[in-house]
Coordinates of C-alpha atoms in Angstrom, one line a residue:
M187 CA -34.3 86.2 -132.3
I188 CA -33.7 89.8 -132.8
D189 CA -29.8 90.0 -133.2
P190 CA -28.4 92.5 -130.9
A191 CA -26.5 93.9 -133.9
I192 CA -29.6 94.9 -135.6
I193 CA -30.6 97.0 -132.6
I194 CA -27.2 98.8 -132.6
I195 CA -27.2 99.4 -136.3
V196 CA -30.9 100.8 -136.0
L197 CA -29.8 103.4 -133.4
Y198 CA -26.6 104.2 -135.4
L199 CA -28.5 104.7 -138.5
A200 CA -31.0 107.0 -136.7
A201 CA -28.1 109.1 -135.5
A202 CA -26.7 109.3 -139.1
L203 CA -30.1 110.6 -140.4
T204 CA -30.4 113.2 -137.9
L205 CA -26.7 114.1 -138.7
I206 CA -26.9 114.4 -142.4
G207 CA -29.4 117.5 -142.5
L208 CA -32.8 116.6 -140.9
R209 CA -32.6 119.8 -139.0
V210 CA -36.5 120.0 -138.6
K211 CA -37.1 119.4 -134.8
R212 CA -40.2 117.3 -135.1
A213 CA -38.3 115.1 -137.6
N214 CA -35.5 114.4 -135.3
D215 CA -38.2 113.7 -132.5
V216 CA -39.9 111.3 -134.7
I217 CA -36.7 109.4 -135.9
S218 CA -35.4 109.2 -132.2
I219 CA -38.9 107.9 -130.9
L220 CA -39.1 105.3 -133.5
A221 CA -35.4 104.1 -133.1
T222 CA -35.4 103.9 -129.3
G223 CA -38.9 102.4 -129.3
F224 CA -37.7 99.6 -131.6
A225 CA -34.8 99.0 -129.4
L226 CA -36.8 98.7 -126.2
L227 CA -39.4 96.5 -128.2
A228 CA -36.5 94.2 -129.4
V229 CA -35.0 93.9 -126.0
I230 CA -38.3 93.0 -124.5
L231 CA -38.9 90.4 -127.2
N232 CA -35.5 88.8 -126.5
F233 CA -36.6 88.6 -122.9
L234 CA -40.1 87.0 -123.7
L235 CA -39.5 84.8 -126.7
F236 CA -36.1 83.2 -126.8
P237 CA -34.0 80.6 -124.8
P238 CA -32.1 81.8 -121.7
W239 CA -28.6 81.9 -123.5
I240 CA -27.8 82.4 -127.1
S241 CA -24.3 83.2 -128.3
L242 CA -24.0 85.2 -131.6
P243 CA -20.5 85.2 -132.8
G244 CA -19.9 87.9 -135.4
I245 CA -16.9 89.5 -137.3
L246 CA -13.8 90.4 -135.6
G247 CA -14.7 88.5 -132.7
L248 CA -17.8 90.7 -132.0
D249 CA -19.5 88.0 -129.6
F250 CA -23.0 89.1 -128.7
T251 CA -24.7 87.0 -126.1
V252 CA -28.4 87.0 -125.2
N253 CA -28.9 85.9 -121.6
G254 CA -30.5 86.9 -118.6
Y255 CA -27.7 89.3 -117.4
T256 CA -27.2 91.0 -120.9
N257 CA -30.9 91.4 -121.5
L258 CA -31.4 93.1 -117.8
I259 CA -28.4 95.5 -118.7
A260 CA -29.9 96.2 -122.1
L261 CA -33.4 96.6 -120.8
I262 CA -32.2 99.4 -118.4
A263 CA -30.5 101.1 -121.1
T264 CA -33.4 101.0 -123.7
F265 CA -36.2 101.7 -121.3
I266 CA -34.5 104.7 -119.8
G267 CA -33.1 105.9 -123.2
F268 CA -36.7 105.7 -124.7
L269 CA -38.0 107.8 -121.8
V270 CA -35.1 110.3 -122.2
V271 CA -36.0 110.7 -125.7
M272 CA -39.8 111.3 -125.0
Y273 CA -39.0 113.7 -122.2
S274 CA -36.4 115.8 -124.4
I275 CA -39.0 116.4 -127.0
R276 CA -40.2 119.6 -125.1
Y277 CA -37.2 119.9 -122.5
I278 CA -34.5 120.4 -125.1
E279 CA -35.1 123.5 -127.3
H280 CA -31.5 124.5 -128.7
R281 CA -29.1 122.4 -130.9
K282 CA -31.8 119.6 -131.0
S283 CA -30.1 118.0 -134.1
S284 CA -26.7 117.5 -132.4
Y285 CA -28.4 116.5 -129.0
S286 CA -30.5 113.7 -131.0
V287 CA -27.4 112.5 -132.7
F288 CA -25.4 111.9 -129.5
V289 CA -28.2 110.6 -127.4
L290 CA -28.9 107.8 -130.1
L291 CA -25.1 107.0 -130.5
T292 CA -24.7 106.9 -126.8
M293 CA -27.7 104.5 -126.5
G294 CA -26.4 102.3 -129.2
S295 CA -22.9 102.0 -127.7
L296 CA -24.5 101.2 -124.4
V297 CA -26.6 98.6 -125.9
G298 CA -23.6 97.1 -127.7
M299 CA -21.7 97.2 -124.4
A300 CA -24.7 95.4 -122.7
Y301 CA -24.8 92.5 -125.1
S302 CA -21.1 92.0 -125.7
W303 CA -19.6 89.0 -124.3
N304 CA -15.9 89.9 -125.2
L305 CA -14.0 92.2 -123.1
F306 CA -12.4 94.0 -126.0
W307 CA -15.7 95.0 -127.5
V308 CA -17.1 95.9 -124.1
F309 CA -14.1 98.3 -123.7
V310 CA -14.6 99.6 -127.4
F311 CA -18.4 100.4 -126.8
A312 CA -17.7 101.9 -123.4
E313 CA -15.2 104.4 -125.0
L314 CA -17.7 105.3 -127.7
A315 CA -20.3 105.9 -125.0
T316 CA -17.9 108.0 -123.1
I317 CA -17.1 110.3 -126.0
T318 CA -20.5 110.7 -127.0
S319 CA -21.7 111.5 -123.7
T320 CA -19.0 114.1 -123.3
F321 CA -20.9 116.0 -125.8
L322 CA -24.1 115.7 -124.2
I323 CA -22.7 116.8 -120.8
A324 CA -21.2 120.0 -122.6
H325 CA -24.5 120.6 -124.6
H326 CA -25.0 124.0 -123.3
F327 CA -21.6 125.0 -124.3
K328 CA -21.2 127.3 -121.1
T329 CA -18.1 127.6 -118.8
T330 CA -19.7 125.1 -116.2
S331 CA -20.9 122.5 -118.8
L332 CA -17.5 122.4 -120.6
E333 CA -15.7 122.1 -117.4
G334 CA -18.0 119.1 -116.4
G335 CA -17.4 117.5 -119.7
I336 CA -13.8 117.9 -120.0
K337 CA -13.5 116.7 -116.4
Y338 CA -15.6 113.6 -117.1
L339 CA -13.7 112.9 -120.2
I340 CA -10.3 113.2 -118.6
I341 CA -11.1 110.7 -115.5
Q342 CA -12.7 108.2 -117.7
F343 CA -9.8 108.1 -120.2
F344 CA -7.3 107.8 -117.4
A345 CA -9.3 105.0 -115.9
S346 CA -9.1 103.4 -119.4
I347 CA -5.3 103.2 -119.4
F348 CA -5.8 100.4 -116.7
V349 CA -8.2 98.5 -119.1
I350 CA -5.9 98.8 -121.9
V351 CA -2.9 97.4 -119.9
G352 CA -5.0 94.6 -118.6
L353 CA -6.3 93.6 -122.1
G354 CA -2.6 93.9 -123.3
L355 CA -1.3 91.3 -120.7
I356 CA -4.1 89.0 -121.8
Y357 CA -3.2 89.4 -125.5
Q358 CA 0.5 88.8 -124.6
E359 CA -0.4 85.6 -122.6
A360 CA -2.5 84.2 -125.5
Q361 CA 0.3 84.7 -128.0
V362 CA -1.9 85.6 -131.0
F363 CA -1.7 88.3 -133.6
G364 CA -4.0 90.2 -135.9
Y365 CA -7.7 90.6 -135.9
A366 CA -8.4 86.8 -135.1
G367 CA -6.7 87.6 -131.9
I368 CA -9.6 89.6 -130.7
G369 CA -11.3 86.2 -130.0
V370 CA -9.2 85.6 -127.1
F371 CA -11.0 88.4 -125.1
S372 CA -14.2 86.3 -125.3
I373 CA -15.4 85.7 -121.7
E374 CA -16.5 82.2 -122.6
F375 CA -12.8 81.5 -124.0
L376 CA -11.3 82.9 -121.1
L377 CA -13.4 81.1 -118.6
T378 CA -12.6 77.7 -120.4
S379 CA -9.3 78.0 -122.1
G380 CA -7.0 78.2 -119.1
I381 CA -4.8 81.0 -120.5
L382 CA -5.4 83.1 -117.5
T383 CA -3.2 81.8 -114.8
G384 CA -1.0 82.8 -111.9
F385 CA 0.2 86.4 -111.2
I386 CA -0.5 87.9 -114.7
G387 CA -3.8 86.3 -115.0
K388 CA -4.9 88.0 -111.7
L389 CA -3.2 91.1 -112.5
S390 CA -4.8 91.6 -115.7
L391 CA -8.2 90.9 -114.5
F392 CA -7.7 93.2 -111.5
L393 CA -6.6 96.2 -113.8
I394 CA -9.8 95.8 -116.2
F395 CA -11.9 95.6 -112.9
L396 CA -10.4 98.8 -111.7
G397 CA -10.6 100.6 -115.0
F398 CA -14.4 99.8 -115.2
L399 CA -14.8 100.4 -111.5
V400 CA -14.5 104.3 -112.1
K401 CA -17.7 104.2 -113.8
V402 CA -19.5 103.1 -110.9
P403 CA -19.2 106.2 -108.7
S404 CA -17.9 105.0 -105.3
F405 CA -16.0 107.2 -102.7
P406 CA -13.3 108.5 -103.1
I407 CA -13.5 108.2 -106.9
H408 CA -17.1 109.5 -107.3
T409 CA -16.2 113.2 -108.0
W410 CA -16.8 113.2 -111.7
L411 CA -20.5 112.4 -111.4
P412 CA -21.8 115.3 -109.4
D413 CA -20.1 117.7 -111.4
A414 CA -21.0 116.2 -114.8
S415 CA -24.7 115.7 -113.6
T416 CA -25.0 119.4 -112.5
A417 CA -23.6 120.8 -115.6
A418 CA -25.5 118.6 -118.1
P419 CA -29.3 118.9 -119.0
A420 CA -31.5 117.0 -116.6
S421 CA -32.4 114.4 -119.4
I422 CA -28.7 113.7 -119.8
S423 CA -28.3 113.6 -115.8
T424 CA -31.0 111.0 -116.0
L425 CA -28.9 109.2 -118.8
L426 CA -25.8 109.3 -116.9
H427 CA -27.2 108.0 -113.6
A428 CA -29.8 105.4 -114.9
M429 CA -28.0 104.2 -117.9
M430 CA -24.2 105.0 -118.0
I431 CA -23.0 104.2 -114.5
K432 CA -25.2 100.8 -114.7
V433 CA -24.4 99.6 -118.1
A434 CA -20.7 101.0 -118.3
G435 CA -19.8 100.2 -114.7
M436 CA -21.3 96.6 -114.3
P437 CA -18.6 95.1 -116.2
A438 CA -16.3 95.7 -113.1
F439 CA -18.4 93.1 -111.1
L440 CA -18.9 90.9 -114.1
I441 CA -15.1 90.4 -114.1
L442 CA -15.0 90.0 -110.2
L443 CA -18.0 87.4 -110.1
L444 CA -17.2 85.3 -113.4
F445 CA -13.5 85.0 -112.5
Y446 CA -14.2 84.7 -108.9
S447 CA -11.4 81.9 -108.4
F448 CA -8.9 84.8 -109.0
F449 CA -10.3 86.7 -106.1
I450 CA -10.6 84.2 -103.4
S451 CA -9.6 86.5 -100.6
V452 CA -11.9 87.4 -97.5
T453 CA -10.0 90.7 -96.9
F454 CA -10.5 91.7 -100.4
W455 CA -14.4 91.2 -100.4
V456 CA -14.7 92.7 -96.9
V457 CA -12.7 96.0 -98.4
I458 CA -15.3 95.9 -101.4
C459 CA -18.2 95.7 -99.1
S460 CA -16.6 98.5 -96.8
L461 CA -16.3 100.6 -99.9
G462 CA -20.1 100.2 -100.5
V463 CA -20.8 101.2 -97.0
L464 CA -18.3 104.2 -96.9
T465 CA -19.8 105.2 -100.2
M466 CA -23.4 105.3 -99.1
L467 CA -22.7 107.1 -95.8
V468 CA -20.3 109.8 -97.0
C469 CA -22.1 110.6 -99.9
V470 CA -25.6 111.0 -98.2
I471 CA -24.1 113.4 -95.8
I472 CA -22.5 115.4 -98.4
A473 CA -25.9 115.7 -100.2
F474 CA -27.1 117.6 -97.0
A475 CA -24.7 120.5 -98.0
Q476 CA -26.1 120.8 -101.5
D477 CA -28.4 123.8 -102.4
D478 CA -28.3 122.9 -106.3
L479 CA -31.4 120.4 -106.7
K480 CA -29.5 118.4 -109.3
R481 CA -26.2 118.4 -107.3
L482 CA -28.1 117.1 -104.3
L483 CA -29.4 114.2 -106.4
A484 CA -26.1 113.5 -107.8
F485 CA -24.6 112.9 -104.3
D486 CA -27.5 110.9 -103.2
S487 CA -27.3 108.7 -106.4
V488 CA -23.6 107.9 -105.6
S489 CA -24.8 107.3 -102.1
Q490 CA -27.3 104.7 -103.6
M491 CA -24.7 103.0 -105.7
G492 CA -23.1 102.2 -102.4
Y493 CA -26.1 99.7 -101.8
V494 CA -25.4 98.0 -105.1
I495 CA -21.8 97.7 -104.5
L496 CA -22.5 96.3 -100.8
G497 CA -24.9 93.7 -102.3
L498 CA -22.8 92.5 -105.0
G499 CA -19.7 92.6 -102.4
I500 CA -21.8 90.3 -100.0
G501 CA -22.4 88.0 -102.9
G502 CA -18.6 87.7 -103.7
L503 CA -17.7 87.4 -100.1
A504 CA -20.2 84.6 -99.7
I505 CA -18.8 82.9 -102.7
T506 CA -15.3 83.1 -101.1
Y507 CA -16.5 81.4 -98.0
Y508 CA -18.1 78.6 -100.1
S509 CA -14.7 78.0 -101.9
L510 CA -12.8 77.9 -98.7
S511 CA -15.4 75.7 -96.7
A512 CA -17.4 74.0 -99.5
D513 CA -20.5 74.6 -97.3
S514 CA -23.7 74.8 -99.8
L515 CA -25.4 77.4 -97.4
W516 CA -22.9 80.2 -98.6
L517 CA -24.6 79.6 -102.1
V518 CA -27.8 80.6 -100.7
V519 CA -26.1 83.8 -99.2
A520 CA -24.2 84.5 -102.4
A521 CA -27.3 84.3 -104.6
G522 CA -29.2 86.6 -102.0
G523 CA -26.4 89.3 -102.2
I524 CA -26.0 89.1 -105.9
T525 CA -29.8 89.4 -106.4
A526 CA -30.3 92.0 -104.1
G527 CA -27.6 94.2 -105.5
L528 CA -29.0 93.9 -109.2
F529 CA -32.4 94.4 -107.8
H530 CA -31.3 97.8 -106.4
L531 CA -29.6 98.5 -109.4
L532 CA -32.7 98.2 -111.5
N533 CA -34.7 100.1 -108.7
H534 CA -32.2 102.9 -108.6
S535 CA -32.8 103.4 -112.3
L536 CA -36.5 103.9 -111.7
F537 CA -36.5 106.1 -108.7
K538 CA -33.6 108.3 -109.8
S539 CA -34.9 109.0 -113.2
V540 CA -38.3 110.1 -111.6
L541 CA -36.3 112.6 -109.3
F542 CA -33.9 113.8 -112.2
F543 CA -37.0 114.2 -114.7
S544 CA -38.8 116.1 -111.8
A545 CA -35.9 118.2 -111.3
G546 CA -35.6 119.2 -114.9
A547 CA -39.3 120.0 -115.0
I548 CA -38.9 122.4 -111.9
E549 CA -35.8 124.1 -113.6
H550 CA -37.8 124.3 -116.9
E551 CA -40.6 126.2 -115.4
T552 CA -38.9 128.2 -112.7
G553 CA -35.4 128.9 -114.4
T554 CA -33.6 127.9 -111.0
R555 CA -32.2 124.8 -109.3
D556 CA -31.4 126.6 -106.0
I557 CA -33.8 124.9 -103.6
N558 CA -33.6 127.9 -101.1
K559 CA -35.1 130.2 -103.7
L560 CA -38.0 127.8 -104.4
G561 CA -41.0 127.0 -102.4
G562 CA -44.7 126.5 -102.6
L563 CA -44.6 124.6 -106.0
L564 CA -47.0 121.9 -105.1
Q565 CA -50.1 123.9 -106.0
A566 CA -48.4 125.1 -109.3
M567 CA -47.0 121.7 -110.3
P568 CA -49.0 119.1 -108.2
T569 CA -48.2 116.1 -110.6
T570 CA -44.6 116.8 -110.4
G571 CA -44.7 117.1 -106.6
Y572 CA -46.4 114.0 -106.1
V573 CA -44.2 111.9 -108.5
M574 CA -41.2 113.4 -106.8
L575 CA -42.8 112.4 -103.5
I576 CA -43.1 108.9 -104.6
G577 CA -39.4 108.7 -105.8
S578 CA -38.1 110.3 -102.7
L579 CA -40.1 107.7 -100.5
A580 CA -38.7 105.0 -102.8
I581 CA -35.1 106.0 -102.6
A582 CA -35.5 106.6 -98.9
G583 CA -36.6 102.8 -98.5
V584 CA -40.1 103.5 -97.3
P585 CA -42.2 100.2 -97.2
L586 CA -44.5 99.4 -100.1
L587 CA -42.1 100.9 -102.5
N588 CA -39.5 99.3 -104.6
G589 CA -36.5 100.8 -102.8
F590 CA -37.5 99.2 -99.5
T591 CA -37.6 95.7 -100.8
S592 CA -34.1 95.8 -102.4
K593 CA -32.7 97.5 -99.4
W594 CA -34.4 94.9 -97.0
M595 CA -32.8 92.0 -99.0
I596 CA -29.5 93.7 -98.8
Y597 CA -29.8 93.8 -94.9
N598 CA -30.8 90.3 -94.9
A599 CA -27.8 89.2 -97.0
C600 CA -25.4 91.3 -94.7
I601 CA -26.8 89.7 -91.6
A602 CA -26.5 86.1 -93.3
A603 CA -23.0 86.8 -94.1
G604 CA -22.2 87.5 -90.6
Q605 CA -21.7 91.3 -91.2
P606 CA -24.5 92.9 -89.3
A607 CA -22.4 96.2 -88.9
F608 CA -22.7 96.7 -92.6
A609 CA -26.6 96.3 -92.3
L610 CA -27.0 98.9 -89.5
I611 CA -24.9 101.4 -91.5
A612 CA -27.1 100.9 -94.4
I613 CA -30.2 101.2 -92.4
F614 CA -28.8 104.4 -91.0
T615 CA -28.1 105.8 -94.4
S616 CA -31.7 105.2 -95.3
A617 CA -32.7 107.3 -92.4
L618 CA -30.4 109.9 -93.5
T619 CA -31.6 109.7 -97.1
F620 CA -35.1 110.2 -95.7
A621 CA -34.0 113.4 -94.0
V622 CA -32.3 114.6 -97.3
F623 CA -35.6 114.5 -99.2
L624 CA -37.6 115.6 -96.4
R625 CA -35.6 118.9 -96.7
L626 CA -35.9 118.8 -100.4
L627 CA -39.5 118.3 -100.6
C628 CA -40.3 120.9 -97.8
S629 CA -38.0 123.6 -99.4
V630 CA -39.3 123.1 -102.9
F631 CA -42.9 122.1 -102.8
L632 CA -44.1 123.4 -99.3
G633 CA -44.8 126.8 -97.7
Q634 CA -45.5 130.0 -99.6
A635 CA -44.2 130.4 -103.2
P636 CA -41.8 133.5 -103.6
G637 CA -43.6 136.1 -105.7
T638 CA -41.4 135.5 -108.7
Y639 CA -43.0 132.0 -109.1
D640 CA -46.5 133.2 -108.5
K641 CA -47.3 132.4 -112.4
V642 CA -45.5 129.1 -112.7
H643 CA -47.1 126.6 -114.6
P644 CA -47.3 122.7 -114.6
A645 CA -44.5 121.1 -116.8
P646 CA -45.7 120.0 -120.5
K647 CA -47.5 116.7 -120.3
I648 CA -44.7 114.9 -122.4
M649 CA -42.2 115.8 -119.9
V650 CA -44.6 114.4 -117.1
V651 CA -45.4 111.2 -118.6
P652 CA -42.1 109.4 -118.3
S653 CA -42.0 110.4 -114.7
L654 CA -45.7 108.8 -114.1
I655 CA -44.5 105.6 -115.8
L656 CA -41.4 105.5 -113.5
A657 CA -43.4 106.2 -110.4
A658 CA -45.8 103.4 -111.4
G659 CA -42.9 101.0 -111.7
C660 CA -41.8 102.0 -108.2
I661 CA -45.1 101.2 -106.9
L662 CA -45.5 97.9 -108.9
F663 CA -42.1 96.5 -107.8
G664 CA -42.7 97.6 -104.2
F665 CA -46.1 95.6 -103.9
L666 CA -45.2 92.9 -106.3
P667 CA -41.4 92.6 -106.2
Q668 CA -41.8 88.9 -107.3
I669 CA -42.4 90.2 -110.8
A670 CA -39.1 91.9 -111.2
L671 CA -37.2 89.1 -109.0
V672 CA -38.5 86.1 -111.0
L673 CA -38.6 87.7 -114.5
L674 CA -35.8 90.1 -114.6
I675 CA -33.2 89.7 -111.7
F676 CA -32.7 86.1 -110.9
P677 CA -32.1 85.2 -114.6
A678 CA -29.3 87.6 -114.4
T679 CA -28.1 86.2 -111.3
V680 CA -27.8 82.7 -112.6
V681 CA -25.4 84.0 -115.3
L682 CA -23.2 85.4 -112.6
L683 CA -23.5 82.4 -110.2
P684 CA -24.8 79.4 -112.2
T685 CA -25.3 77.5 -108.8
A686 CA -27.6 80.1 -107.4
I687 CA -30.4 79.0 -105.4
P688 CA -33.6 80.1 -106.8
P689 CA -36.0 82.7 -105.0
P690 CA -38.7 80.1 -103.9
M691 CA -36.1 78.1 -102.0
N692 CA -34.1 81.0 -100.8
P693 CA -35.1 82.6 -97.4
L694 CA -33.1 85.7 -98.3
F695 CA -35.6 86.6 -101.0
W696 CA -38.5 86.4 -98.5
V697 CA -39.8 90.0 -97.0
S698 CA -41.6 89.3 -93.9
L699 CA -45.4 89.3 -94.3
D700 CA -45.5 91.0 -91.0
L701 CA -43.5 93.8 -92.2
F702 CA -45.8 94.6 -95.1
L703 CA -48.8 94.2 -93.0
L704 CA -47.4 96.8 -90.6
A705 CA -46.5 99.2 -93.5
T706 CA -50.1 98.7 -94.9
L707 CA -51.7 99.5 -91.6
L708 CA -49.4 102.7 -91.2
F709 CA -50.5 103.9 -94.9
I710 CA -54.2 103.3 -94.0
G711 CA -53.9 105.2 -90.8
L712 CA -52.3 108.2 -92.8
I713 CA -55.1 108.1 -95.1
V714 CA -57.9 108.0 -92.2
G715 CA -55.9 110.7 -90.6
Y716 CA -56.1 112.9 -93.8
V717 CA -59.6 112.3 -94.1
L718 CA -60.5 113.4 -90.6
Y719 CA -58.4 116.6 -91.0
R720 CA -60.4 117.5 -94.2
I721 CA -63.8 116.6 -92.7
K722 CA -63.0 118.9 -89.7
G723 CA -62.1 121.7 -92.2
G724 CA -58.3 121.7 -91.8
A725 CA -56.3 124.1 -89.7
Q726 CA -56.8 127.7 -89.6
P727 CA -54.0 129.8 -91.1
I728 CA -52.3 132.4 -88.9
K729 CA -49.7 134.9 -89.6
A730 CA -46.2 134.1 -88.6
D731 CA -42.6 135.1 -89.5
E732 CA -40.9 131.9 -88.1
K733 CA -40.8 129.4 -90.9
T734 CA -39.2 126.7 -88.6
M735 CA -42.2 126.7 -86.5
P736 CA -43.5 123.3 -87.3
F737 CA -40.0 122.0 -86.4
T738 CA -39.9 123.6 -82.9
G739 CA -42.7 121.7 -81.3
G740 CA -44.2 124.9 -80.3
A741 CA -41.1 126.2 -78.3
L742 CA -41.2 129.6 -80.1
K743 CA -44.7 130.2 -81.0
D744 CA -48.0 128.5 -81.5
P745 CA -47.3 125.7 -84.0
Y746 CA -50.7 125.1 -85.2
L747 CA -50.8 126.5 -88.7
K748 CA -51.2 125.0 -92.1
V749 CA -48.4 123.1 -93.4
D750 CA -48.4 125.2 -96.5
E751 CA -47.8 128.4 -94.6
A752 CA -44.3 127.3 -93.4
R753 CA -41.3 127.0 -95.6
P754 CA -38.3 126.1 -93.5
A755 CA -34.9 127.0 -94.6
S756 CA -32.9 124.2 -95.9
T757 CA -30.1 125.1 -93.5
V758 CA -32.0 123.8 -90.5
F759 CA -31.4 120.4 -91.8
S760 CA -27.7 120.5 -92.5
H761 CA -26.7 122.4 -89.7
P762 CA -25.8 119.4 -87.4
F763 CA -23.5 118.0 -90.1
K764 CA -21.5 121.4 -90.6
P765 CA -18.3 120.4 -88.9
L766 CA -18.0 117.1 -90.8
L767 CA -19.1 118.7 -94.1
N768 CA -16.3 121.2 -93.6
G769 CA -13.9 118.5 -93.4
F770 CA -15.4 117.0 -96.9
R771 CA -15.0 120.2 -98.6
R772 CA -11.4 120.1 -98.2
T773 CA -11.1 117.0 -100.3
H774 CA -13.4 118.2 -103.0
T775 CA -11.3 120.9 -104.6
G776 CA -12.7 120.6 -108.0
L777 CA -9.4 120.2 -109.5
V778 CA -9.2 116.9 -111.7
N779 CA -5.5 116.3 -111.1
F780 CA -6.3 116.1 -107.4
Y781 CA -9.1 113.6 -108.2
I782 CA -6.8 111.4 -110.2
V783 CA -4.2 111.0 -107.3
W784 CA -7.2 109.8 -105.3
F785 CA -7.7 107.2 -107.8
V786 CA -4.2 106.0 -108.1
L787 CA -4.1 105.9 -104.4
F788 CA -7.2 103.8 -104.0
A789 CA -6.0 101.4 -106.9
L790 CA -2.8 100.9 -105.0
L791 CA -4.7 100.1 -101.8
L792 CA -6.8 97.7 -103.5
L793 CA -3.8 96.1 -105.4
S794 CA -2.0 95.7 -102.1
L795 CA -4.8 94.1 -100.5
L796 CA -5.3 91.4 -103.3
F797 CA -1.8 90.4 -103.6
V798 CA -0.3 91.0 -100.2
G799 CA -2.9 91.6 -97.4
W800 CA -5.3 88.7 -98.0
I801 CA -6.5 86.2 -95.2

């Protein structure tokens, strides 16, 4: 057994080594790779070699627990963290020492948060991760990066007030004092001691849930993430999207699902599911309006987290139905929803990291993120283009890739829970997501490259390798999702729902063989079509000024030209949404106090539904 405390200590010590004077860039790189590699290996060993649940109480009530759930969250943090460090070897060129310090401190804090089974220490590690990641967001020390970092810090600390009040209410109920009192925040103790009862118990848990929910970007409290992601380096954007919002945000749903007896309200869970649906739909539409490559990816990332919220929300709704009816079939639905939500959480870490790493490579080589100024990069950066294609298809839910499987499971869970409208909106959002990334791929990689980028070179190999690893994961979990479901996801589901029905006996885990067969035939057809196209010599290029020609069906001019001769303007895709986007623009003022007001109103709404408006 590798104690999680050892992993955290190694990461913190590595940060200290880079802090005390190792200003040689290569030395910092070696230390960071060794520390993060050890952390990743230790988490994998904890997965493979040890029993499913081991509690390791430490000093000051620092309870570390190794189980399926904590291992999954720690694996996401260490795997993506290791790739971020590898990618940063060539990507980060300035202030490398301070960058390495804060990356290692952030990663150590997230690992501590993942393994902590004590709400107090979960909160402490979350605050440490917030502080250190703020310095990473502001790494460039430009006006925009400082503004993004400060805005991020203010919103996160404001949300922390809710957690502090909730912890204070629990502390008051337990009637204990001193350091020994920290033990009352142990999740196992809270589940078995009975000190949480009635109004105070429900209010304290709800406040803690609300404080952590801010770290899961959801409409309308999502605004901090696009600003922070745009200002930060691409590697830190990956860290925020693939690590921070998963590890730091999941305690919100850990509270709801483990202490479900306090949240037996159909209305409350329907609102949570509606929150997920609203988040995915609104933010994918906003993504259409973005010309900044990283900002587009950030809004789409918020949209994808809507799927996670919906899956976990369906799980909570099914648990509520089971509690009210005692019908064991609802346990099947609950297990399906929770597993689907966790699977999409893992998948999102993979394909979103591919996309942000690719965006960073594009910016690194071209010096711009404006997709309207880019074009024709596929010939100059073929590997980046192809891995970004895989990531785009995966996030859009195209069959045979991992995003399709987790989304399909979420659709099934929604229908089984009697909420087909949620499934329809989720499917429609996937179609819009495909359109968003069609716009991105066409504008960035196809057409003729502007003269400015004639001499663009492929990104350094050390920046491409992490994307290739992640793209391989997208393909692997698409063709063989059982690997992730059986080894990684279902053990985590059992922790959140001990009565969960295992995958072989749960029809919600099945993905129709006919659907995979149809997708395979479609894929084969595309390959055959491409081969025939090449055999016949391809299309003959013609001179044309109309860049939207391939999308007009020949209504303007002869549409038969090579696809790389056309570079459609991105506004063609976003034009239909302009009236709606103008309305959203009024709510995205950029003022942090305005966003805090949104958060307060949102909190009051959920509070009233939980205590007054339940059915």
